[in-house]
mmCIF file of C-alpha atoms in Angstrom:
data_model
loop_
_atom_site.group_PDB
_atom_site.id
_atom_site.type_symbol
_atom_site.label_atom_id
_atom_site.label_comp_id
_atom_site.label_asym_id
_atom_site.label_seq_id
_atom_site.Cartn_x
_atom_site.Cartn_y
_atom_site.Cartn_z
ATOM 1 C CA UNK A 1 -9.207 -2.440 50.090
ATOM 2 C CA UNK A 2 -7.105 -0.618 47.485
ATOM 3 C CA UNK A 3 -8.762 0.424 44.261
ATOM 4 C CA UNK A 4 -8.439 2.635 41.208
ATOM 5 C CA UNK A 5 -10.376 5.912 41.395
ATOM 6 C CA UNK A 6 -11.188 8.547 38.794
ATOM 7 C CA UNK A 7 -10.936 12.225 39.741
ATOM 8 C CA UNK A 8 -13.975 13.719 37.931
ATOM 9 C CA UNK A 9 -12.589 17.264 38.149
ATOM 10 C CA UNK A 10 -9.473 16.208 36.227
ATOM 11 C CA UNK A 11 -10.880 13.702 33.701
ATOM 12 C CA UNK A 12 -11.042 15.082 30.142
ATOM 13 C CA UNK A 13 -12.706 12.017 28.615
ATOM 14 C CA UNK A 14 -9.848 11.283 26.182
ATOM 15 C CA UNK A 15 -10.277 7.514 26.423
ATOM 16 C CA UNK A 16 -6.547 6.717 26.643
ATOM 17 C CA UNK A 17 -7.034 4.642 29.780
ATOM 18 C CA UNK A 18 -9.950 2.751 28.201
ATOM 19 C CA UNK A 19 -7.811 1.682 25.267
ATOM 20 C CA UNK A 20 -4.861 0.577 27.387
ATOM 21 C CA UNK A 21 -6.681 -1.267 30.186
ATOM 22 C CA UNK A 22 -5.777 -4.955 29.714
ATOM 23 C CA UNK A 23 -8.828 -6.089 31.709
ATOM 24 C CA UNK A 24 -11.443 -3.895 29.970
ATOM 25 C CA UNK A 25 -12.312 -2.471 33.392
ATOM 26 C CA UNK A 26 -12.532 1.143 32.186
ATOM 27 C CA UNK A 27 -15.237 2.710 30.053
ATOM 28 C CA UNK A 28 -16.391 6.158 28.922
ATOM 29 C CA UNK A 29 -19.855 7.518 29.645
ATOM 30 C CA UNK A 30 -20.969 11.117 29.192
ATOM 31 C CA UNK A 31 -17.395 12.273 28.689
ATOM 32 C CA UNK A 32 -16.067 10.720 31.891
ATOM 33 C CA UNK A 33 -14.032 7.586 32.579
ATOM 34 C CA UNK A 34 -15.590 4.992 34.885
ATOM 35 C CA UNK A 35 -14.078 1.990 36.667
ATOM 36 C CA UNK A 36 -15.744 -1.417 36.796
ATOM 37 C CA UNK A 37 -14.368 -2.573 40.155
ATOM 38 C CA UNK A 38 -15.583 -6.117 39.552
ATOM 39 C CA UNK A 39 -13.129 -6.382 36.635
ATOM 40 C CA UNK A 40 -10.329 -4.096 37.881
ATOM 41 C CA UNK A 41 -7.376 -5.923 39.466
ATOM 42 C CA UNK A 42 -5.562 -2.682 40.439
ATOM 43 C CA UNK A 43 -2.599 -3.433 38.173
ATOM 44 C CA UNK A 44 -1.909 0.318 38.029
ATOM 45 C CA UNK A 45 -1.106 0.408 34.311
ATOM 46 C CA UNK A 46 -3.685 3.156 33.717
ATOM 47 C CA UNK A 47 -2.214 5.604 36.262
ATOM 48 C CA UNK A 48 0.909 6.772 34.425
ATOM 49 C CA UNK A 49 -0.758 6.976 30.989
ATOM 50 C CA UNK A 50 -3.471 9.466 31.956
ATOM 51 C CA UNK A 51 -2.526 12.839 30.427
ATOM 52 C CA UNK A 52 -4.775 14.709 32.869
ATOM 53 C CA UNK A 53 -3.581 13.000 36.091
ATOM 54 C CA UNK A 54 -7.187 11.941 36.700
ATOM 55 C CA UNK A 55 -6.524 8.366 37.861
ATOM 56 C CA UNK A 56 -5.507 7.527 41.407
ATOM 57 C CA UNK A 57 -4.263 4.175 42.712
ATOM 58 C CA UNK A 58 -5.131 3.882 46.407
ATOM 59 C CA UNK A 59 -2.464 1.222 46.866
ATOM 60 C CA UNK A 60 0.293 3.830 46.426
ATOM 61 C CA UNK A 61 1.736 5.778 49.400
ATOM 62 C CA UNK A 62 -0.407 8.558 50.836
ATOM 63 C CA UNK A 63 1.961 11.272 49.628
ATOM 64 C CA UNK A 64 2.067 9.933 46.073
ATOM 65 C CA UNK A 65 0.534 12.527 43.755
ATOM 66 C CA UNK A 66 -0.747 12.122 40.189
ATOM 67 C CA UNK A 67 2.134 12.879 37.845
ATOM 68 C CA UNK A 68 4.839 11.507 40.170
ATOM 69 C CA UNK A 69 7.206 8.992 38.651
ATOM 70 C CA UNK A 70 6.542 5.415 39.687
ATOM 71 C CA UNK A 71 10.320 4.962 39.822
ATOM 72 C CA UNK A 72 10.441 7.388 42.758
ATOM 73 C CA UNK A 73 8.667 4.744 44.845
ATOM 74 C CA UNK A 74 10.840 1.783 43.941
ATOM 75 C CA UNK A 75 12.796 0.044 46.688
ATOM 76 C CA UNK A 76 16.261 1.644 46.982
ATOM 77 C CA UNK A 77 19.361 -0.427 46.384
ATOM 78 C CA UNK A 78 21.008 -1.828 49.481
ATOM 79 C CA UNK A 79 24.749 -1.088 49.344
ATOM 80 C CA UNK A 80 25.594 -4.172 51.375
ATOM 81 C CA UNK A 81 23.379 -6.529 49.368
ATOM 82 C CA UNK A 82 25.174 -9.536 47.948
ATOM 83 C CA UNK A 83 25.630 -9.481 44.206
ATOM 84 C CA UNK A 84 24.409 -12.419 42.152
ATOM 85 C CA UNK A 85 27.261 -14.770 41.425
ATOM 86 C CA UNK A 86 27.726 -15.482 37.739
ATOM 87 C CA UNK A 87 27.488 -19.230 37.444
ATOM 88 C CA UNK A 88 28.382 -19.406 33.748
ATOM 89 C CA UNK A 89 31.178 -17.628 31.897
ATOM 90 C CA UNK A 90 29.563 -16.141 28.779
ATOM 91 C CA UNK A 91 32.702 -16.422 26.641
ATOM 92 C CA UNK A 92 32.608 -20.243 26.718
ATOM 93 C CA UNK A 93 29.093 -20.418 25.182
ATOM 94 C CA UNK A 94 28.308 -20.087 21.488
ATOM 95 C CA UNK A 95 25.530 -20.604 18.944
ATOM 96 C CA UNK A 96 21.765 -20.998 19.123
ATOM 97 C CA UNK A 97 19.940 -24.170 20.071
ATOM 98 C CA UNK A 98 16.243 -24.889 19.497
ATOM 99 C CA UNK A 99 14.110 -27.434 21.302
ATOM 100 C CA UNK A 100 12.591 -29.876 18.800
ATOM 101 C CA UNK A 101 9.241 -30.735 20.352
ATOM 102 C CA UNK A 102 7.421 -33.722 18.897
ATOM 103 C CA UNK A 103 4.225 -35.670 19.436
ATOM 104 C CA UNK A 104 2.993 -38.994 18.059
ATOM 105 C CA UNK A 105 6.137 -39.513 16.008
ATOM 106 C CA UNK A 106 6.085 -36.106 14.267
ATOM 107 C CA UNK A 107 7.517 -32.659 14.936
ATOM 108 C CA UNK A 108 4.906 -30.201 16.173
ATOM 109 C CA UNK A 109 4.261 -27.317 13.716
ATOM 110 C CA UNK A 110 5.749 -24.695 16.032
ATOM 111 C CA UNK A 111 9.231 -26.248 15.696
ATOM 112 C CA UNK A 112 9.533 -24.743 12.205
ATOM 113 C CA UNK A 113 8.610 -21.344 13.671
ATOM 114 C CA UNK A 114 11.319 -21.600 16.347
ATOM 115 C CA UNK A 115 13.921 -22.637 13.769
ATOM 116 C CA UNK A 116 12.776 -19.748 11.569
ATOM 117 C CA UNK A 117 13.300 -17.337 14.456
ATOM 118 C CA UNK A 118 16.758 -18.785 15.152
ATOM 119 C CA UNK A 119 17.831 -18.602 11.515
ATOM 120 C CA UNK A 120 16.622 -15.011 11.332
ATOM 121 C CA UNK A 121 18.736 -14.173 14.389
ATOM 122 C CA UNK A 122 21.887 -15.674 12.916
ATOM 123 C CA UNK A 123 21.694 -14.004 9.511
ATOM 124 C CA UNK A 124 25.049 -12.393 8.811
ATOM 125 C CA UNK A 125 26.606 -13.595 12.073
ATOM 126 C CA UNK A 126 27.931 -17.025 11.153
ATOM 127 C CA UNK A 127 26.522 -18.461 14.390
ATOM 128 C CA UNK A 128 25.460 -22.114 14.146
ATOM 129 C CA UNK A 129 21.888 -23.249 14.794
ATOM 130 C CA UNK A 130 21.446 -26.608 16.501
ATOM 131 C CA UNK A 131 18.382 -28.612 17.497
ATOM 132 C CA UNK A 132 17.902 -30.716 20.614
ATOM 133 C CA UNK A 133 15.912 -33.864 19.857
ATOM 134 C CA UNK A 134 15.001 -35.973 22.892
ATOM 135 C CA UNK A 135 12.709 -38.987 23.012
ATOM 136 C CA UNK A 136 12.277 -42.691 22.432
ATOM 137 C CA UNK A 137 12.683 -43.937 18.859
ATOM 138 C CA UNK A 138 12.813 -40.434 17.381
ATOM 139 C CA UNK A 139 15.846 -40.808 15.114
ATOM 140 C CA UNK A 140 13.651 -40.584 12.005
ATOM 141 C CA UNK A 141 12.957 -36.915 12.809
ATOM 142 C CA UNK A 142 16.580 -35.831 12.378
ATOM 143 C CA UNK A 143 16.256 -35.613 8.583
ATOM 144 C CA UNK A 144 13.317 -33.219 8.801
ATOM 145 C CA UNK A 145 15.240 -30.967 11.194
ATOM 146 C CA UNK A 146 18.223 -30.864 8.841
ATOM 147 C CA UNK A 147 15.891 -29.967 5.953
ATOM 148 C CA UNK A 148 14.691 -26.984 8.003
ATOM 149 C CA UNK A 149 18.241 -25.632 7.951
ATOM 150 C CA UNK A 150 19.805 -26.523 11.311
ATOM 151 C CA UNK A 151 23.552 -27.112 11.322
ATOM 152 C CA UNK A 152 23.512 -29.881 13.906
ATOM 153 C CA UNK A 153 20.947 -32.140 15.541
ATOM 154 C CA UNK A 154 21.825 -33.184 19.097
ATOM 155 C CA UNK A 155 20.052 -36.496 19.545
ATOM 156 C CA UNK A 156 19.378 -38.376 22.766
ATOM 157 C CA UNK A 157 17.268 -41.465 22.121
ATOM 158 C CA UNK A 158 16.315 -43.448 25.229
ATOM 159 C CA UNK A 159 13.413 -45.673 26.314
ATOM 160 C CA UNK A 160 13.246 -43.544 29.490
ATOM 161 C CA UNK A 161 12.145 -40.528 27.436
ATOM 162 C CA UNK A 162 8.553 -41.585 26.942
ATOM 163 C CA UNK A 163 5.765 -39.056 26.178
ATOM 164 C CA UNK A 164 4.979 -36.809 29.154
ATOM 165 C CA UNK A 165 8.097 -37.902 31.076
ATOM 166 C CA UNK A 166 8.902 -34.219 31.384
ATOM 167 C CA UNK A 167 10.909 -34.526 34.596
ATOM 168 C CA UNK A 168 13.319 -36.989 32.973
ATOM 169 C CA UNK A 169 13.412 -34.912 29.781
ATOM 170 C CA UNK A 170 14.247 -31.732 31.707
ATOM 171 C CA UNK A 171 17.106 -33.455 33.534
ATOM 172 C CA UNK A 172 18.425 -34.887 30.262
ATOM 173 C CA UNK A 173 18.189 -31.562 28.448
ATOM 174 C CA UNK A 174 19.936 -29.746 31.311
ATOM 175 C CA UNK A 175 22.875 -32.150 31.182
ATOM 176 C CA UNK A 176 23.076 -31.910 27.391
ATOM 177 C CA UNK A 177 23.096 -28.101 27.382
ATOM 178 C CA UNK A 178 25.691 -27.994 30.146
ATOM 179 C CA UNK A 179 27.884 -30.262 28.012
ATOM 180 C CA UNK A 180 27.496 -28.544 24.624
ATOM 181 C CA UNK A 181 27.133 -24.936 25.887
ATOM 182 C CA UNK A 182 24.887 -23.065 23.431
ATOM 183 C CA UNK A 183 24.655 -19.344 24.179
ATOM 184 C CA UNK A 184 20.920 -19.168 23.395
ATOM 185 C CA UNK A 185 18.197 -21.800 23.762
ATOM 186 C CA UNK A 186 14.803 -21.227 22.129
ATOM 187 C CA UNK A 187 11.567 -23.182 22.362
ATOM 188 C CA UNK A 188 7.900 -22.730 21.613
ATOM 189 C CA UNK A 189 5.405 -21.463 24.170
ATOM 190 C CA UNK A 190 3.373 -24.662 24.041
ATOM 191 C CA UNK A 191 2.111 -26.478 27.106
ATOM 192 C CA UNK A 192 5.122 -28.778 26.950
ATOM 193 C CA UNK A 193 7.580 -25.955 26.351
ATOM 194 C CA UNK A 194 6.189 -24.042 29.308
ATOM 195 C CA UNK A 195 6.629 -27.130 31.470
ATOM 196 C CA UNK A 196 10.175 -28.096 30.486
ATOM 197 C CA UNK A 197 11.942 -24.745 29.998
ATOM 198 C CA UNK A 198 11.456 -23.422 33.573
ATOM 199 C CA UNK A 199 12.813 -26.692 34.974
ATOM 200 C CA UNK A 200 15.870 -26.533 32.725
ATOM 201 C CA UNK A 201 16.488 -22.842 33.476
ATOM 202 C CA UNK A 202 16.328 -23.526 37.209
ATOM 203 C CA UNK A 203 18.768 -26.441 36.921
ATOM 204 C CA UNK A 204 21.209 -24.334 34.896
ATOM 205 C CA UNK A 205 20.787 -21.293 37.152
ATOM 206 C CA UNK A 206 20.010 -19.066 34.195
ATOM 207 C CA UNK A 207 17.307 -16.668 33.034
ATOM 208 C CA UNK A 208 14.183 -17.471 31.034
ATOM 209 C CA UNK A 209 11.795 -15.172 29.199
ATOM 210 C CA UNK A 210 8.414 -16.597 28.137
ATOM 211 C CA UNK A 211 5.977 -15.856 25.304
ATOM 212 C CA UNK A 212 8.312 -13.601 23.318
ATOM 213 C CA UNK A 213 6.988 -11.820 20.241
ATOM 214 C CA UNK A 214 10.302 -10.462 18.914
ATOM 215 C CA UNK A 215 13.977 -11.448 19.123
ATOM 216 C CA UNK A 216 17.173 -9.588 18.257
ATOM 217 C CA UNK A 217 20.879 -9.599 19.083
ATOM 218 C CA UNK A 218 22.578 -6.617 20.692
ATOM 219 C CA UNK A 219 25.296 -5.589 18.220
ATOM 220 C CA UNK A 220 27.711 -4.493 20.952
ATOM 221 C CA UNK A 221 27.371 -7.292 23.498
ATOM 222 C CA UNK A 222 25.875 -10.132 21.463
ATOM 223 C CA UNK A 223 23.211 -10.552 24.141
ATOM 224 C CA UNK A 224 19.785 -11.791 23.160
ATOM 225 C CA UNK A 225 17.171 -9.038 23.388
ATOM 226 C CA UNK A 226 13.660 -10.404 23.757
ATOM 227 C CA UNK A 227 10.414 -8.483 23.465
ATOM 228 C CA UNK A 228 7.241 -9.625 25.171
ATOM 229 C CA UNK A 229 3.942 -8.060 26.238
ATOM 230 C CA UNK A 230 3.566 -7.353 29.946
ATOM 231 C CA UNK A 231 0.725 -6.374 32.272
ATOM 232 C CA UNK A 232 -1.770 -8.284 30.159
ATOM 233 C CA UNK A 233 -0.579 -6.690 26.934
ATOM 234 C CA UNK A 234 -0.789 -3.053 28.057
ATOM 235 C CA UNK A 235 2.946 -2.487 27.572
ATOM 236 C CA UNK A 236 5.758 -4.141 25.635
ATOM 237 C CA UNK A 237 8.950 -4.921 27.539
ATOM 238 C CA UNK A 238 12.456 -5.572 26.229
ATOM 239 C CA UNK A 239 14.365 -8.046 28.390
ATOM 240 C CA UNK A 240 18.033 -9.014 28.415
ATOM 241 C CA UNK A 241 19.828 -11.799 30.308
ATOM 242 C CA UNK A 242 23.252 -10.130 30.483
ATOM 243 C CA UNK A 243 25.278 -12.509 32.637
ATOM 244 C CA UNK A 244 23.886 -16.035 32.854
ATOM 245 C CA UNK A 245 24.240 -18.595 30.067
ATOM 246 C CA UNK A 246 22.521 -20.048 28.208
ATOM 247 C CA UNK A 247 19.966 -17.335 27.569
ATOM 248 C CA UNK A 248 16.591 -19.094 27.368
ATOM 249 C CA UNK A 249 13.320 -17.976 25.811
ATOM 250 C CA UNK A 250 10.050 -19.433 24.612
ATOM 251 C CA UNK A 251 8.322 -17.739 21.696
ATOM 252 C CA UNK A 252 4.604 -17.300 21.266
ATOM 253 C CA UNK A 253 3.054 -19.598 18.686
ATOM 254 C CA UNK A 254 1.986 -18.244 15.269
ATOM 255 C CA UNK A 255 4.092 -15.080 15.617
ATOM 256 C CA UNK A 256 7.276 -16.024 13.719
ATOM 257 C CA UNK A 257 7.441 -17.143 10.110
ATOM 258 C CA UNK A 258 8.222 -20.881 9.815
ATOM 259 C CA UNK A 259 11.608 -21.810 8.405
ATOM 260 C CA UNK A 260 11.587 -22.814 4.769
ATOM 261 C CA UNK A 261 13.247 -26.069 3.745
ATOM 262 C CA UNK A 262 16.758 -25.876 2.301
ATOM 263 C CA UNK A 263 17.526 -27.438 -1.063
ATOM 264 C CA UNK A 264 20.637 -29.334 -0.016
ATOM 265 C CA UNK A 265 20.844 -29.948 3.769
ATOM 266 C CA UNK A 266 24.465 -29.937 4.943
ATOM 267 C CA UNK A 267 23.969 -30.362 8.681
ATOM 268 C CA UNK A 268 25.099 -33.310 10.773
ATOM 269 C CA UNK A 269 23.600 -35.464 13.531
ATOM 270 C CA UNK A 270 25.461 -35.807 16.823
ATOM 271 C CA UNK A 271 24.144 -38.855 18.640
ATOM 272 C CA UNK A 272 24.694 -38.160 22.355
ATOM 273 C CA UNK A 273 22.607 -41.084 23.567
ATOM 274 C CA UNK A 274 25.556 -42.939 25.069
ATOM 275 C CA UNK A 275 27.111 -39.841 26.622
ATOM 276 C CA UNK A 276 24.144 -38.294 28.410
ATOM 277 C CA UNK A 277 22.643 -40.012 31.447
ATOM 278 C CA UNK A 278 18.857 -40.408 31.201
ATOM 279 C CA UNK A 279 17.090 -41.118 34.477
ATOM 280 C CA UNK A 280 13.680 -42.705 34.843
ATOM 281 C CA UNK A 281 10.637 -40.535 35.359
ATOM 282 C CA UNK A 282 8.930 -40.464 38.738
ATOM 283 C CA UNK A 283 5.599 -40.077 36.955
ATOM 284 C CA UNK A 284 3.263 -42.933 36.184
ATOM 285 C CA UNK A 285 1.084 -42.234 33.143
ATOM 286 C CA UNK A 286 -2.214 -43.997 33.776
ATOM 287 C CA UNK A 287 -4.077 -42.860 30.674
ATOM 288 C CA UNK A 288 -3.698 -40.450 27.762
ATOM 289 C CA UNK A 289 -6.936 -38.808 26.680
ATOM 290 C CA UNK A 290 -6.676 -37.157 23.294
ATOM 291 C CA UNK A 291 -8.302 -33.749 23.047
ATOM 292 C CA UNK A 292 -8.820 -31.385 20.172
ATOM 293 C CA UNK A 293 -5.994 -28.854 20.050
ATOM 294 C CA UNK A 294 -8.135 -26.111 18.543
ATOM 295 C CA UNK A 295 -11.759 -26.902 19.445
ATOM 296 C CA UNK A 296 -12.964 -23.510 18.229
ATOM 297 C CA UNK A 297 -11.141 -23.976 14.884
ATOM 298 C CA UNK A 298 -9.611 -20.503 15.128
ATOM 299 C CA UNK A 299 -6.021 -21.126 14.068
ATOM 300 C CA UNK A 300 -6.902 -22.446 10.614
ATOM 301 C CA UNK A 301 -9.994 -20.321 9.981
ATOM 302 C CA UNK A 302 -10.107 -18.050 6.920
ATOM 303 C CA UNK A 303 -12.938 -16.015 8.417
ATOM 304 C CA UNK A 304 -13.641 -15.275 12.089
ATOM 305 C CA UNK A 305 -16.586 -13.544 13.735
ATOM 306 C CA UNK A 306 -15.486 -12.393 17.188
ATOM 307 C CA UNK A 307 -17.641 -10.917 19.933
ATOM 308 C CA UNK A 308 -17.027 -8.728 22.948
ATOM 309 C CA UNK A 309 -19.108 -7.241 25.709
ATOM 310 C CA UNK A 310 -20.972 -5.253 23.073
ATOM 311 C CA UNK A 311 -23.296 -8.219 22.447
ATOM 312 C CA UNK A 312 -24.762 -7.244 25.872
ATOM 313 C CA UNK A 313 -25.834 -10.734 26.966
ATOM 314 C CA UNK A 314 -25.296 -14.403 26.191
ATOM 315 C CA UNK A 315 -28.815 -14.711 24.830
ATOM 316 C CA UNK A 316 -27.665 -12.747 21.757
ATOM 317 C CA UNK A 317 -25.010 -15.333 20.826
ATOM 318 C CA UNK A 318 -27.341 -17.410 18.569
ATOM 319 C CA UNK A 319 -27.432 -14.437 16.195
ATOM 320 C CA UNK A 320 -23.616 -14.439 16.064
ATOM 321 C CA UNK A 321 -23.487 -18.183 15.386
ATOM 322 C CA UNK A 322 -26.154 -17.848 12.690
ATOM 323 C CA UNK A 323 -24.162 -15.102 10.996
ATOM 324 C CA UNK A 324 -20.929 -17.112 11.263
ATOM 325 C CA UNK A 325 -22.649 -20.153 9.785
ATOM 326 C CA UNK A 326 -23.999 -18.107 6.883
ATOM 327 C CA UNK A 327 -20.518 -16.946 5.859
ATOM 328 C CA UNK A 328 -18.584 -20.089 6.848
ATOM 329 C CA UNK A 329 -16.751 -18.477 9.750
ATOM 330 C CA UNK A 330 -15.454 -19.627 13.128
ATOM 331 C CA UNK A 331 -16.535 -17.781 16.278
ATOM 332 C CA UNK A 332 -14.039 -16.067 18.584
ATOM 333 C CA UNK A 333 -14.322 -13.897 21.665
ATOM 334 C CA UNK A 334 -12.538 -11.330 23.794
ATOM 335 C CA UNK A 335 -11.357 -12.170 27.282
ATOM 336 C CA UNK A 336 -14.228 -10.090 28.673
ATOM 337 C CA UNK A 337 -16.793 -12.297 26.922
ATOM 338 C CA UNK A 338 -15.038 -15.399 28.231
ATOM 339 C CA UNK A 339 -14.730 -14.061 31.787
ATOM 340 C CA UNK A 340 -18.454 -13.310 31.803
ATOM 341 C CA UNK A 341 -19.107 -16.965 31.017
ATOM 342 C CA UNK A 342 -20.659 -16.237 27.627
ATOM 343 C CA UNK A 343 -18.020 -18.192 25.668
ATOM 344 C CA UNK A 344 -15.716 -21.157 26.333
ATOM 345 C CA UNK A 345 -12.032 -20.228 26.868
ATOM 346 C CA UNK A 346 -11.117 -22.122 23.676
ATOM 347 C CA UNK A 347 -12.738 -19.241 21.738
ATOM 348 C CA UNK A 348 -10.584 -16.546 23.359
ATOM 349 C CA UNK A 349 -8.430 -14.424 21.056
ATOM 350 C CA UNK A 350 -5.687 -12.151 22.344
ATOM 351 C CA UNK A 351 -2.585 -12.066 24.497
ATOM 352 C CA UNK A 352 -3.929 -14.776 26.813
ATOM 353 C CA UNK A 353 -5.749 -16.650 24.058
ATOM 354 C CA UNK A 354 -5.089 -17.567 20.440
ATOM 355 C CA UNK A 355 -3.083 -15.491 17.952
ATOM 356 C CA UNK A 356 -4.999 -15.622 14.672
ATOM 357 C CA UNK A 357 -4.317 -14.443 11.116
ATOM 358 C CA UNK A 358 -7.535 -14.943 9.114
ATOM 359 C CA UNK A 359 -8.327 -13.397 5.769
ATOM 360 C CA UNK A 360 -11.413 -11.656 7.206
ATOM 361 C CA UNK A 361 -12.059 -10.749 10.849
ATOM 362 C CA UNK A 362 -15.401 -9.379 12.051
ATOM 363 C CA UNK A 363 -15.023 -7.543 15.387
ATOM 364 C CA UNK A 364 -18.554 -7.345 16.794
ATOM 365 C CA UNK A 365 -19.043 -5.211 19.869
ATOM 366 C CA UNK A 366 -15.305 -5.188 20.603
ATOM 367 C CA UNK A 367 -13.783 -1.987 21.963
ATOM 368 C CA UNK A 368 -10.236 -2.698 20.802
ATOM 369 C CA UNK A 369 -8.218 -3.168 24.001
ATOM 370 C CA UNK A 370 -4.587 -4.081 23.348
ATOM 371 C CA UNK A 371 -5.047 -7.361 25.191
ATOM 372 C CA UNK A 372 -7.332 -8.446 22.356
ATOM 373 C CA UNK A 373 -5.891 -6.671 19.330
ATOM 374 C CA UNK A 374 -2.445 -8.276 19.683
ATOM 375 C CA UNK A 375 -4.192 -11.535 18.844
ATOM 376 C CA UNK A 376 -5.891 -10.424 15.610
ATOM 377 C CA UNK A 377 -4.119 -7.344 14.267
ATOM 378 C CA UNK A 378 -2.478 -9.267 11.416
ATOM 379 C CA UNK A 379 -5.804 -10.261 9.838
ATOM 380 C CA UNK A 380 -5.868 -9.257 6.162
ATOM 381 C CA UNK A 381 -9.231 -7.476 6.438
ATOM 382 C CA UNK A 382 -10.838 -6.275 9.670
ATOM 383 C CA UNK A 383 -14.495 -5.267 9.771
ATOM 384 C CA UNK A 384 -15.466 -3.528 13.005
ATOM 385 C CA UNK A 385 -19.063 -3.100 14.191
ATOM 386 C CA UNK A 386 -19.472 -0.904 17.260
ATOM 387 C CA UNK A 387 -22.001 1.616 18.505
ATOM 388 C CA UNK A 388 -19.226 3.852 19.894
ATOM 389 C CA UNK A 389 -17.720 5.930 17.057
ATOM 390 C CA UNK A 390 -14.634 6.570 19.222
ATOM 391 C CA UNK A 391 -13.905 2.896 19.925
ATOM 392 C CA UNK A 392 -10.159 2.176 19.414
ATOM 393 C CA UNK A 393 -10.996 -0.823 17.220
ATOM 394 C CA UNK A 394 -11.846 1.588 14.382
ATOM 395 C CA UNK A 395 -8.205 2.721 14.280
ATOM 396 C CA UNK A 396 -7.257 -0.837 13.339
ATOM 397 C CA UNK A 397 -10.210 -1.673 11.110
ATOM 398 C CA UNK A 398 -10.167 -1.874 7.314
ATOM 399 C CA UNK A 399 -13.895 -1.119 7.320
ATOM 400 C CA UNK A 400 -15.881 0.338 10.210
ATOM 401 C CA UNK A 401 -19.622 0.341 10.828
ATOM 402 C CA UNK A 402 -20.993 2.543 13.606
ATOM 403 C CA UNK A 403 -24.229 1.023 14.807
ATOM 404 C CA UNK A 404 -25.951 -1.518 17.010
ATOM 405 C CA UNK A 405 -24.616 -4.929 16.011
ATOM 406 C CA UNK A 406 -28.021 -6.442 16.809
ATOM 407 C CA UNK A 407 -29.363 -4.368 13.927
ATOM 408 C CA UNK A 408 -26.325 -4.411 11.622
ATOM 409 C CA UNK A 409 -25.821 -8.190 11.564
ATOM 410 C CA UNK A 410 -29.464 -9.019 10.646
ATOM 411 C CA UNK A 411 -29.176 -6.463 7.830
ATOM 412 C CA UNK A 412 -25.987 -8.221 6.680
ATOM 413 C CA UNK A 413 -27.773 -11.549 6.653
ATOM 414 C CA UNK A 414 -30.759 -10.214 4.728
ATOM 415 C CA UNK A 415 -28.381 -8.888 2.077
ATOM 416 C CA UNK A 416 -26.635 -12.237 1.882
ATOM 417 C CA UNK A 417 -29.943 -14.068 1.467
ATOM 418 C CA UNK A 418 -31.069 -11.671 -1.241
ATOM 419 C CA UNK A 419 -27.820 -12.085 -3.185
ATOM 420 C CA UNK A 420 -28.010 -15.877 -2.835
ATOM 421 C CA UNK A 421 -31.562 -15.955 -4.167
ATOM 422 C CA UNK A 422 -30.637 -13.698 -7.061
ATOM 423 C CA UNK A 423 -27.713 -15.973 -7.948
ATOM 424 C CA UNK A 424 -29.999 -19.005 -8.018
ATOM 425 C CA UNK A 425 -32.465 -17.328 -10.416
#
């Protein structure tokens, strides 16, 4: 079985690999890096970043040596391989289209973020921004979309487009986009967006990039350049869809600034309901069970107390909840704490969890792996508590406390109690 190994004679204990490991499978002890093979998935992201060539991936060829370029081991091009046929001529496509997701008769909040991203892209270009609105009895939402600054709303209103009829919606959206030919199609990385966009991209034989955190236009080609984390957040990749159209992308929620409303909307509504065929869904919805979208109350929280493996065991969580209750905070967690079964996945913050922007963020026993920090780095104030003075979280923190959190937090609470009693006197 392949695995990651540390060469003790080479390791200099710099901690670079610890900071970049997206699975928190690496740690430092007595100046040496160590691998937790129960957590390591052998993604290989730590191998090229080690400055001392002290990390070996057993899954690589036998003659691969530390320091070799990973590119040297890529599969060579086959001269006789068939080239991908361009199915769509780029010159016939123009403008940006956003998917207007809605639920229970209202636009979901992320629609404003997607429109904001589209409007930011088109600044100074003159490119139009349109919105696709699909559903049953959704015409009343067109006014809100126009107020958010779109130039056109492409409306298809049909009784076949009931909630969760995502197969019918994907077919309808594919036909609409093929007819109106936008160059770029953007949506939010919600559950629904992640369900519909791959279906549409497959039907249109085009490319799709998911969970983007940045968008730009190439000045020379006009191609959309999307940026997204890869390998669990350990690297950031820039991706281009150079040939196929439309270029499709979903953006991560709570990353882009929502579009502000315009004073005098000048856009128009194009009702395509009679021109686009809408088939019936093959799905039969037996029951809709409403759940809480944010059971941990992280997205709206002003203050968050988050925990990592540094709390040592689940039995120490009551202290965290007591502290959070004393300061009116919600409780979050790293992926490591969730994977260990200490916390419910709804509490997870990071690349594979929630992206939060609280006023105050307490990082308790959190090392500061990129997989987690991408989800909380925009907090106004970050207070880090960690017993390791070299923990990467201190590089991000506004205030840092080096110490055992099981001692620091009780001291915090005693101070709070004393100040409360003094105020009441």
